[in-house]
Short mmCIF file of C-alpha atoms in Angstrom, two decimals:
data_model
loop_
_atom_site.label_atom_id
_atom_site.label_comp_id
_atom_site.label_asym_id
_atom_site.label_seq_id
_atom_site.Cartn_x
_atom_site.Cartn_y
_atom_site.Cartn_z
CA MET A 1 -31.69 -66.68 -6.64
CA VAL A 2 -32.80 -67.61 -3.12
CA ILE A 3 -35.23 -65.20 -1.45
CA ASP A 4 -36.20 -66.30 2.04
CA VAL A 5 -38.57 -63.96 3.91
CA ARG A 6 -40.19 -65.06 7.14
CA LEU A 7 -41.84 -63.86 10.33
CA ALA A 8 -40.97 -65.86 13.42
CA ASP A 9 -43.48 -65.85 16.26
CA GLY A 10 -41.06 -67.74 18.49
CA PRO A 11 -37.31 -67.61 19.13
CA PHE A 12 -34.97 -68.33 16.22
CA ASP A 13 -31.30 -69.33 16.10
CA PRO A 14 -29.37 -66.79 13.99
CA ALA A 15 -26.30 -69.04 13.64
CA ALA A 16 -28.34 -71.96 12.35
CA GLU A 17 -30.34 -69.72 10.02
CA LEU A 18 -27.18 -68.15 8.61
CA ALA A 19 -25.54 -71.55 8.13
CA ARG A 20 -28.60 -72.79 6.22
CA PHE A 21 -28.70 -69.65 4.07
CA THR A 22 -24.97 -69.89 3.30
CA ALA A 23 -25.35 -73.51 2.24
CA ALA A 24 -28.10 -72.46 -0.18
CA VAL A 25 -25.90 -69.98 -2.08
CA PRO A 26 -22.76 -71.92 -3.13
CA ALA A 27 -21.97 -69.53 -5.97
CA ALA A 28 -21.66 -66.54 -3.65
CA GLY A 29 -18.19 -65.60 -2.56
CA GLY A 30 -19.42 -63.15 0.06
CA ILE A 31 -22.23 -63.10 2.58
CA VAL A 32 -23.02 -60.03 4.68
CA SER A 33 -25.41 -60.31 7.59
CA PHE A 34 -26.99 -58.02 10.12
CA LEU A 35 -28.31 -59.37 13.39
CA GLY A 36 -30.35 -57.09 15.60
CA LYS A 37 -31.15 -58.23 19.09
CA VAL A 38 -32.63 -57.01 22.31
CA ARG A 39 -29.79 -55.43 24.24
CA GLY A 40 -28.86 -57.32 27.33
CA ASP A 41 -27.78 -54.35 29.40
CA ALA A 42 -30.23 -51.56 28.66
CA GLY A 43 -32.73 -52.20 31.41
CA VAL A 44 -35.19 -53.59 28.89
CA LEU A 45 -36.99 -56.49 30.56
CA ALA A 46 -39.15 -57.35 27.57
CA LEU A 47 -39.82 -56.21 24.03
CA GLU A 48 -43.10 -56.82 22.27
CA ILE A 49 -43.46 -56.50 18.51
CA ARG A 50 -46.97 -56.45 17.10
CA HIS A 51 -47.64 -56.93 13.42
CA TYR A 52 -50.56 -57.02 11.04
CA ALA A 53 -50.42 -60.26 9.10
CA PRO A 54 -52.08 -59.04 5.89
CA MET A 55 -49.48 -56.31 5.46
CA THR A 56 -46.31 -57.10 7.37
CA LEU A 57 -45.12 -60.14 5.46
CA PRO A 58 -46.16 -58.80 2.02
CA GLY A 59 -44.30 -55.60 2.92
CA PHE A 60 -41.15 -57.55 3.75
CA ARG A 61 -41.45 -59.53 0.53
CA ALA A 62 -41.78 -56.34 -1.49
CA LEU A 63 -38.67 -54.92 0.18
CA ALA A 64 -36.70 -58.10 -0.53
CA ASP A 65 -37.82 -58.03 -4.16
CA THR A 66 -36.76 -54.41 -4.49
CA ALA A 67 -33.28 -55.23 -3.18
CA ALA A 68 -33.05 -58.28 -5.45
CA ARG A 69 -33.90 -56.16 -8.49
CA ARG A 70 -31.44 -53.45 -7.53
CA TRP A 71 -28.36 -55.64 -6.99
CA PRO A 72 -27.01 -58.85 -8.55
CA LEU A 73 -27.60 -61.11 -5.57
CA ASP A 74 -27.36 -64.84 -5.19
CA GLY A 75 -29.63 -64.77 -2.18
CA LEU A 76 -31.42 -62.62 0.36
CA LEU A 77 -32.63 -63.64 3.80
CA LEU A 78 -35.02 -61.54 5.89
CA LEU A 79 -36.21 -63.07 9.12
CA HIS A 80 -38.06 -60.97 11.69
CA ARG A 81 -39.28 -61.91 15.12
CA VAL A 82 -42.74 -60.87 16.34
CA GLY A 83 -44.37 -61.31 19.73
CA GLU A 84 -42.87 -60.83 23.16
CA MET A 85 -39.23 -61.53 23.86
CA GLY A 86 -36.61 -60.99 26.56
CA PRO A 87 -33.09 -59.53 26.78
CA ASP A 88 -30.58 -60.87 24.22
CA ALA A 89 -33.32 -62.32 22.03
CA PRO A 90 -32.63 -62.07 18.29
CA ILE A 91 -35.09 -59.68 16.63
CA VAL A 92 -34.04 -59.47 13.02
CA LEU A 93 -31.60 -61.26 10.76
CA VAL A 94 -30.90 -59.95 7.27
CA ALA A 95 -28.30 -61.51 5.01
CA ALA A 96 -27.31 -60.93 1.40
CA ALA A 97 -25.11 -63.20 -0.69
CA SER A 98 -23.32 -62.14 -3.84
CA ARG A 99 -20.25 -62.75 -5.92
CA HIS A 100 -19.34 -59.16 -5.12
CA ARG A 101 -18.54 -58.08 -1.59
CA ARG A 102 -19.69 -54.49 -2.01
CA VAL A 103 -23.03 -55.62 -3.42
CA ALA A 104 -23.68 -57.82 -0.40
CA PHE A 105 -22.89 -54.93 1.95
CA ALA A 106 -25.11 -52.49 0.05
CA ALA A 107 -28.11 -54.81 -0.15
CA THR A 108 -28.00 -55.66 3.56
CA ASP A 109 -27.60 -52.01 4.53
CA PHE A 110 -30.46 -51.02 2.19
CA VAL A 111 -32.85 -53.59 3.62
CA MET A 112 -32.04 -52.55 7.19
CA ASP A 113 -32.51 -48.85 6.40
CA HIS A 114 -35.96 -49.54 5.01
CA LEU A 115 -36.95 -52.10 7.63
CA LYS A 116 -36.40 -49.67 10.43
CA GLY A 117 -38.97 -47.15 9.38
CA ASP A 118 -41.09 -48.71 6.65
CA SER A 119 -42.12 -51.99 8.25
CA TRP A 120 -45.61 -52.54 9.56
CA LEU A 121 -44.37 -53.33 13.04
CA TRP A 122 -45.24 -51.74 16.34
CA LYS A 123 -42.89 -52.12 19.26
CA ARG A 124 -43.17 -51.52 22.94
CA GLU A 125 -40.70 -52.29 25.65
CA ARG A 126 -40.98 -52.96 29.31
CA THR A 127 -38.51 -51.46 31.76
CA ALA A 128 -38.74 -51.09 35.51
CA ALA A 129 -41.04 -48.14 34.76
CA GLY A 130 -43.53 -50.31 32.86
CA TRP A 131 -44.46 -50.68 29.20
CA ARG A 132 -43.62 -47.87 26.78
CA TRP A 133 -44.41 -47.65 23.06
CA ILE A 134 -41.42 -46.97 20.83
CA GLU A 135 -42.11 -43.89 18.74
CA PRO A 136 -41.16 -43.24 15.11
CA ARG A 137 -37.69 -41.75 14.70
CA ASP A 138 -36.84 -38.88 12.39
CA GLU A 139 -33.49 -40.56 11.79
CA ASP A 140 -35.21 -43.37 9.90
CA HIS A 141 -36.22 -40.97 7.16
CA GLY A 142 -32.62 -39.90 6.75
CA ASP A 143 -31.52 -43.53 6.59
CA ARG A 144 -33.90 -44.25 3.74
CA ALA A 145 -33.01 -41.05 1.93
CA ARG A 146 -29.44 -42.34 1.52
CA TRP A 147 -30.69 -44.64 -1.25
CA GLY A 148 -32.27 -41.95 -3.48
CA MET B 1 -70.60 -58.30 10.40
CA ALA B 2 -67.46 -56.32 9.53
CA ARG B 3 -64.27 -56.15 11.59
CA LEU B 4 -62.10 -53.33 12.89
CA VAL B 5 -58.45 -54.10 13.69
CA PHE B 6 -56.40 -51.89 16.00
CA LEU B 7 -52.62 -51.91 15.79
CA GLY B 8 -49.93 -50.70 18.15
CA ARG B 9 -51.08 -48.41 20.90
CA LEU B 10 -54.55 -48.21 19.37
CA GLU B 11 -55.04 -51.79 20.56
CA ASP B 12 -54.32 -50.69 24.11
CA LEU B 13 -56.66 -47.73 23.78
CA ALA B 14 -59.46 -49.88 22.36
CA GLY B 15 -58.82 -52.56 24.94
CA THR B 16 -58.96 -55.16 22.19
CA ALA B 17 -57.11 -56.10 19.00
CA GLU B 18 -60.27 -56.59 16.99
CA MET B 19 -63.89 -55.59 17.15
CA ALA B 20 -66.90 -56.86 15.23
CA VAL B 21 -69.11 -54.02 14.02
CA THR B 22 -72.29 -53.66 12.04
CA PRO B 23 -71.52 -52.93 8.37
CA GLY B 24 -72.25 -49.45 7.11
CA PRO B 25 -70.60 -46.09 6.41
CA LEU B 26 -67.39 -45.56 8.40
CA ASP B 27 -68.73 -42.35 10.00
CA GLN B 28 -71.62 -44.33 11.40
CA VAL B 29 -69.37 -47.18 12.62
CA LEU B 30 -67.08 -44.73 14.42
CA ALA B 31 -69.98 -42.85 15.95
CA ALA B 32 -70.85 -46.02 17.88
CA LEU B 33 -67.36 -46.19 19.48
CA PRO B 34 -66.19 -44.46 22.66
CA ARG B 35 -65.43 -40.86 21.77
CA ASP B 36 -61.72 -40.90 22.76
CA LEU B 37 -61.14 -44.02 20.66
CA ALA B 38 -62.93 -42.54 17.64
CA VAL B 39 -60.81 -39.37 17.91
CA ALA B 40 -57.60 -41.41 18.09
CA LEU B 41 -58.61 -43.48 15.06
CA LEU B 42 -59.19 -40.35 13.01
CA ASP B 43 -55.75 -38.89 13.80
CA ASP B 44 -54.09 -37.69 10.59
CA ARG B 45 -51.10 -39.95 11.16
CA VAL B 46 -53.20 -43.12 11.38
CA ARG B 47 -53.32 -44.98 8.06
CA LEU B 48 -56.27 -47.16 7.10
CA ALA B 49 -56.09 -50.50 5.34
CA LEU B 50 -59.21 -52.14 3.94
CA ASN B 51 -58.77 -55.89 3.55
CA GLY B 52 -54.99 -55.50 3.62
CA GLN B 53 -54.80 -52.61 1.14
CA ILE B 54 -53.79 -49.14 2.27
CA LEU B 55 -56.43 -46.52 1.52
CA ALA B 56 -55.36 -43.24 0.00
CA GLU B 57 -58.02 -41.46 2.02
CA SER B 58 -60.69 -42.40 4.49
CA GLY B 59 -63.50 -40.22 3.17
CA GLY B 60 -66.64 -41.97 1.98
CA ILE B 61 -65.71 -45.50 3.06
CA ALA B 62 -68.47 -47.95 3.78
CA LEU B 63 -67.84 -51.34 5.35
CA GLY B 64 -69.56 -54.34 3.81
CA ALA B 65 -70.19 -57.68 5.47
CA GLY B 66 -66.85 -59.53 5.94
CA ASP B 67 -64.70 -56.41 5.38
CA GLU B 68 -61.69 -55.89 7.63
CA LEU B 69 -60.62 -52.31 8.30
CA ALA B 70 -57.25 -51.88 10.06
CA PHE B 71 -56.09 -48.73 11.84
CA LEU B 72 -52.31 -48.39 11.54
CA PRO B 73 -50.64 -45.77 13.73
CA PRO B 74 -47.07 -44.62 12.85
CA VAL B 75 -44.69 -47.56 13.06
CA SER B 76 -41.97 -47.67 15.67
CA GLY B 77 -38.45 -46.51 14.89
CA GLY B 78 -35.24 -48.47 15.05
CA MET C 1 -14.54 -54.32 24.28
CA VAL C 2 -13.88 -57.76 22.79
CA ILE C 3 -11.21 -57.93 20.08
CA ASP C 4 -10.75 -61.43 18.71
CA VAL C 5 -8.15 -61.78 15.93
CA ARG C 6 -7.02 -65.20 14.78
CA LEU C 7 -5.45 -67.13 11.94
CA ALA C 8 -6.93 -70.59 11.36
CA ASP C 9 -4.69 -73.15 9.71
CA GLY C 10 -7.58 -75.60 9.45
CA PRO C 11 -11.30 -75.33 8.62
CA PHE C 12 -13.47 -73.17 10.87
CA ASP C 13 -17.24 -73.06 11.38
CA PRO C 14 -18.53 -69.51 10.71
CA ALA C 15 -21.90 -70.12 12.36
CA ALA C 16 -20.33 -71.36 15.57
CA GLU C 17 -17.76 -68.54 15.57
CA LEU C 18 -20.46 -65.93 15.05
CA ALA C 19 -22.63 -67.42 17.79
CA ARG C 20 -19.70 -67.32 20.21
CA PHE C 21 -18.86 -63.73 19.26
CA THR C 22 -22.50 -62.64 19.64
CA ALA C 23 -22.69 -64.20 23.10
CA ALA C 24 -19.61 -62.20 24.11
CA VAL C 25 -21.16 -58.80 23.31
CA PRO C 26 -24.49 -58.68 25.19
CA ALA C 27 -24.60 -54.89 25.17
CA ALA C 28 -24.54 -54.68 21.39
CA GLY C 29 -27.87 -54.27 19.67
CA GLY C 30 -26.44 -54.92 16.23
CA ILE C 31 -23.88 -57.29 14.77
CA VAL C 32 -22.74 -57.08 11.17
CA SER C 33 -20.70 -59.87 9.67
CA PHE C 34 -18.93 -60.61 6.42
CA LEU C 35 -18.16 -64.17 5.43
CA GLY C 36 -15.91 -64.75 2.43
CA LYS C 37 -15.63 -68.25 1.09
CA VAL C 38 -14.21 -70.17 -1.84
CA ARG C 39 -16.88 -70.10 -4.52
CA GLY C 40 -18.37 -73.48 -5.22
CA ASP C 41 -19.04 -72.95 -8.90
CA ALA C 42 -16.07 -71.06 -10.29
CA GLY C 43 -13.96 -73.99 -11.41
CA VAL C 44 -11.60 -73.42 -8.50
CA LEU C 45 -10.51 -76.82 -7.23
CA ALA C 46 -8.30 -75.51 -4.46
CA LEU C 47 -7.15 -72.26 -2.92
CA GLU C 48 -3.90 -71.90 -1.03
CA ILE C 49 -3.19 -68.95 1.21
CA ARG C 50 0.37 -68.50 2.41
CA HIS C 51 1.25 -66.14 5.21
CA TYR C 52 4.31 -64.95 7.09
CA ALA C 53 3.73 -65.51 10.77
CA PRO C 54 5.86 -62.63 12.12
CA MET C 55 3.85 -60.10 10.11
CA THR C 56 0.43 -61.46 9.17
CA LEU C 57 -1.16 -61.72 12.60
CA PRO C 58 0.39 -58.47 13.94
CA GLY C 59 -0.93 -56.80 10.77
CA PHE C 60 -4.44 -58.08 11.44
CA ARG C 61 -4.25 -56.97 15.06
CA ALA C 62 -3.17 -53.48 14.00
CA LEU C 63 -6.09 -53.29 11.57
CA ALA C 64 -8.55 -54.41 14.26
CA ASP C 65 -7.13 -51.83 16.68
CA THR C 66 -7.48 -49.10 14.07
CA ALA C 67 -11.15 -49.98 13.55
CA ALA C 68 -11.74 -50.16 17.31
CA ARG C 69 -10.26 -46.67 17.77
CA ARG C 70 -12.25 -45.25 14.89
CA TRP C 71 -15.73 -46.47 15.92
CA PRO C 72 -17.51 -47.08 19.24
CA LEU C 73 -17.58 -50.87 19.04
CA ASP C 74 -18.55 -53.47 21.59
CA GLY C 75 -16.54 -56.09 19.76
CA LEU C 76 -14.62 -56.97 16.62
CA LEU C 77 -13.91 -60.44 15.26
CA LEU C 78 -11.36 -61.09 12.52
CA LEU C 79 -10.73 -64.71 11.66
CA HIS C 80 -8.74 -65.66 8.55
CA ARG C 81 -8.01 -69.05 7.14
CA VAL C 82 -4.52 -69.92 5.85
CA GLY C 83 -3.27 -73.06 4.11
CA GLU C 84 -4.93 -75.07 1.38
CA MET C 85 -8.69 -75.38 1.12
CA GLY C 86 -11.38 -76.60 -1.27
CA PRO C 87 -14.59 -75.21 -2.80
CA ASP C 88 -17.09 -73.69 -0.34
CA ALA C 89 -14.48 -73.44 2.42
CA PRO C 90 -14.81 -70.34 4.62
CA ILE C 91 -11.83 -68.01 4.10
CA VAL C 92 -12.52 -64.99 6.21
CA LEU C 93 -15.05 -63.98 8.84
CA VAL C 94 -15.21 -60.39 10.06
CA ALA C 95 -17.86 -59.21 12.50
CA ALA C 96 -18.43 -55.94 14.33
CA ALA C 97 -20.81 -55.41 17.22
CA SER C 98 -22.11 -52.05 18.33
CA ARG C 99 -25.06 -50.29 19.87
CA HIS C 100 -25.36 -48.46 16.58
CA ARG C 101 -26.25 -50.30 13.41
CA ARG C 102 -24.41 -47.93 11.07
CA VAL C 103 -21.24 -48.18 13.12
CA ALA C 104 -21.27 -51.97 12.86
CA PHE C 105 -21.70 -51.76 9.08
CA ALA C 106 -18.93 -49.20 8.68
CA ALA C 107 -16.39 -51.06 10.81
CA THR C 108 -16.97 -54.37 9.02
CA ASP C 109 -16.78 -52.72 5.60
CA PHE C 110 -13.59 -50.86 6.62
CA VAL C 111 -11.85 -53.99 7.84
CA MET C 112 -12.72 -55.87 4.65
CA ASP C 113 -11.52 -53.02 2.41
CA HIS C 114 -8.16 -53.03 4.15
CA LEU C 115 -7.87 -56.80 4.46
CA LYS C 116 -8.19 -57.28 0.75
CA GLY C 117 -5.13 -55.34 -0.26
CA ASP C 118 -3.11 -54.66 2.88
CA SER C 119 -2.81 -58.12 4.39
CA TRP C 120 0.40 -60.09 4.27
CA LEU C 121 -1.24 -62.99 2.48
CA TRP C 122 -0.36 -64.62 -0.80
CA LYS C 123 -2.98 -66.63 -2.62
CA ARG C 124 -2.90 -69.08 -5.45
CA GLU C 125 -5.69 -71.15 -6.87
CA ARG C 126 -5.83 -74.37 -8.73
CA THR C 127 -8.19 -74.84 -11.66
CA ALA C 128 -8.20 -77.47 -14.38
CA ALA C 129 -5.33 -75.46 -15.92
CA GLY C 130 -3.15 -75.84 -12.83
CA TRP C 131 -1.99 -73.48 -10.08
CA ARG C 132 -2.08 -69.74 -10.68
CA TRP C 133 -0.99 -66.93 -8.34
CA ILE C 134 -3.60 -64.28 -7.66
CA GLU C 135 -2.18 -60.89 -8.54
CA PRO C 136 -2.69 -57.59 -6.74
CA ARG C 137 -5.77 -55.71 -7.90
CA ASP C 138 -5.89 -51.98 -8.63
CA GLU C 139 -9.42 -52.00 -7.28
CA ASP C 140 -8.13 -52.68 -3.76
CA HIS C 141 -6.45 -49.27 -3.67
CA GLY C 142 -9.77 -47.64 -4.54
CA ASP C 143 -11.50 -49.63 -1.80
CA ARG C 144 -9.06 -48.38 0.82
CA ALA C 145 -9.18 -44.83 -0.49
CA ARG C 146 -12.89 -44.68 0.44
CA TRP C 147 -11.87 -44.27 4.08
CA GLY C 148 -9.68 -41.18 3.68
CA MET D 1 23.78 -68.91 10.20
CA ALA D 2 21.14 -66.43 9.00
CA ARG D 3 17.88 -67.30 7.25
CA LEU D 4 16.15 -66.11 4.09
CA VAL D 5 12.36 -66.54 3.83
CA PHE D 6 10.59 -66.49 0.47
CA LEU D 7 6.90 -65.67 0.32
CA GLY D 8 4.29 -66.18 -2.37
CA ARG D 9 5.61 -67.04 -5.78
CA LEU D 10 9.19 -66.39 -4.63
CA GLU D 11 8.91 -69.63 -2.68
CA ASP D 12 8.11 -71.48 -5.89
CA LEU D 13 10.98 -69.78 -7.69
CA ALA D 14 13.43 -70.58 -4.90
CA GLY D 15 12.10 -74.11 -4.62
CA THR D 16 11.99 -73.70 -0.86
CA ALA D 17 10.26 -71.54 1.77
CA GLU D 18 13.45 -70.91 3.72
CA MET D 19 17.17 -71.08 3.15
CA ALA D 20 20.02 -70.97 5.65
CA VAL D 21 22.80 -68.66 4.49
CA THR D 22 26.15 -67.52 5.77
CA PRO D 23 25.82 -64.16 7.56
CA GLY D 24 27.26 -61.14 5.81
CA PRO D 25 26.33 -58.18 3.61
CA LEU D 26 23.12 -58.77 1.62
CA ASP D 27 24.91 -58.20 -1.70
CA GLN D 28 27.26 -61.02 -0.87
CA VAL D 29 24.42 -63.32 0.28
CA LEU D 30 22.48 -62.72 -2.93
CA ALA D 31 25.55 -63.23 -5.12
CA ALA D 32 25.68 -66.82 -3.90
CA LEU D 33 22.11 -67.52 -5.10
CA PRO D 34 21.01 -68.61 -8.58
CA ARG D 35 21.02 -65.54 -10.77
CA ASP D 36 17.29 -65.62 -11.73
CA LEU D 37 16.31 -65.89 -8.06
CA ALA D 38 18.58 -63.03 -7.05
CA VAL D 39 17.09 -60.84 -9.80
CA ALA D 40 13.53 -61.67 -8.67
CA LEU D 41 14.39 -60.88 -5.03
CA LEU D 42 15.70 -57.46 -6.00
CA ASP D 43 12.55 -56.52 -7.92
CA ASP D 44 11.39 -53.03 -6.90
CA ARG D 45 8.00 -54.35 -5.81
CA VAL D 46 9.46 -56.89 -3.39
CA ARG D 47 9.52 -55.60 0.19
CA LEU D 48 12.09 -56.80 2.71
CA ALA D 49 11.43 -57.54 6.36
CA LEU D 50 14.29 -58.10 8.78
CA ASN D 51 13.19 -60.08 11.83
CA GLY D 52 9.56 -59.20 11.16
CA GLN D 53 10.14 -55.46 10.58
CA ILE D 54 9.67 -53.95 7.14
CA LEU D 55 12.82 -52.21 5.88
CA ALA D 56 12.48 -48.81 4.30
CA GLU D 57 15.25 -49.69 1.87
CA SER D 58 17.49 -52.63 1.20
CA GLY D 59 20.76 -50.77 0.66
CA GLY D 60 23.62 -51.53 3.03
CA ILE D 61 21.96 -54.39 4.93
CA ALA D 62 24.15 -56.98 6.53
CA LEU D 63 22.76 -60.20 8.02
CA GLY D 64 24.03 -61.24 11.41
CA ALA D 65 23.89 -64.71 12.89
CA GLY D 66 20.24 -65.62 13.70
CA ASP D 67 18.77 -62.86 11.52
CA GLU D 68 15.71 -63.69 9.40
CA LEU D 69 15.26 -61.73 6.18
CA ALA D 70 11.92 -62.18 4.44
CA PHE D 71 11.20 -61.31 0.81
CA LEU D 72 7.58 -60.19 0.41
CA PRO D 73 6.24 -59.88 -3.13
CA PRO D 74 3.05 -57.85 -3.73
CA VAL D 75 0.14 -59.42 -1.85
CA SER D 76 -2.77 -60.95 -3.71
CA GLY D 77 -5.92 -59.00 -4.38
CA GLY D 78 -9.47 -59.78 -3.29
#
C-alpha cells in the first residue's frame, strides 16, 4: 500500500506525478485522479495558499489514512500546492489506485470532499480589483455529509 | 519568549505572520496587542492551536517560554 | 467544448494524453480521470481486445455525446486500446473537465459504467492455462442502472 | 459477393474474421456453412449488424452484393 502525501511549495507536474504513482501500483487495475487547477479564464491573476506547517501536512496524512482504512486501496496520492501561483497552475492532485474501479472513484471523491473544507489552508486570489480572501462555503459541509 | 502565529487574513490584520511575545497568561499577552487585532483573535470562529495541537477552548491558557500559539480563522472553501 | 474520442491500436501514454487534454481545457478548474490497465500481478500474460470498426468508434462517440449533453463539461476524453497487449499496459483512459468538481466526477463515472458493458469490444486473456474469453458480467447492468 | 464478419469467439469458431459469401437470403447463406458455426451464429444472444447498423431481428434478411453482415456475440464484461 503506497501512501504519498506531500505539500509542494513550487510548481508540480501532474502528468509526471501521476505516471510515477501509476508505476508504483502495478497490482491496481484502475486509477482515478482529480486535478484541480487555477482557472485560466476567470480573471484570477494570482492565487495564494497559506498553510500552517505543524497542522496542514499532518491533517492531510490523517485524511489519507482514513481513506486507506475505509477502502481496499493499492495506493493513494495527495499532493497540494502552497504559496503563490498564476492562472492554469495545478493546485491539487489526488489519485487512488485499486483493483476495483468503484473503490478508486469513491476514495478520490471522499478525499476531495474533505480537502475542500477540512484542510488547514487559507486562500486568497488577486483579480483586477485586488486581493480577496476566499471565504468558507456552506456547500463544503454538504459535501462531507455525503460520507456519513 | 513565546510565539504567536497568525494565519489567513489574521496575518494581514497583524501585519506579520509571527510575533514574539513575553510568556504569560493569554489574557495578558492579548492585552498588549492592538485592540482591533485582539478582538479579531478572540472571534468565536477562530480556532487556537498550541504547539500544533488544537485547543478545545481558550480559557485559562498560559504561554510558556518556547510555546507557539497559532490563530486559525475559518479555512477557505473550494 | 473539447470531445476527443479515439481507438488506439498500439500502446498509448496516459500521462502525455492527460497533459494534452488538460492543456486543451484552460477554463476547467477540475479534471477527473480514470485509467484502466492490465494488472501486473494477476497471472495475465496477455490481453486481446477485438473490435468492429463500423460500430465501436461510433458507439464511443455516442456515449461521449450523451455525457456531454447530460453535464456542463469543458471537455471529455475517451481513449481505448484495441489489439493485443501485455501486463501493465494502459487499456482505457477517460477524463472529464469541468468548472465543477462533482460534474467531472459524475461524467467520468458515467462513461466508465457504460463502457464496461455497452461497448462493442470483445476481450480474451491469456494465462498459463491458455486463452480464455471474458464473459459478460451481470454487475455491468447494475452499474448502468445507477444512472436511471 | 457479400461478406460475413465474425466477432469475439465466433471468429475462433469460424477460423476466420471474415468470409466472402454468395449474396442471397440469409437462410441460404447459413445453410452453406459448417453446421456448428451456423448454430452458433443463430444463438439468441448474437446480435446482427448489416453494414454497421444493428438489426432488430434477423428474419427475412437477404444479402446483396457488397453487403457486410456482422455477428456480434455478447460483449465482454469489465
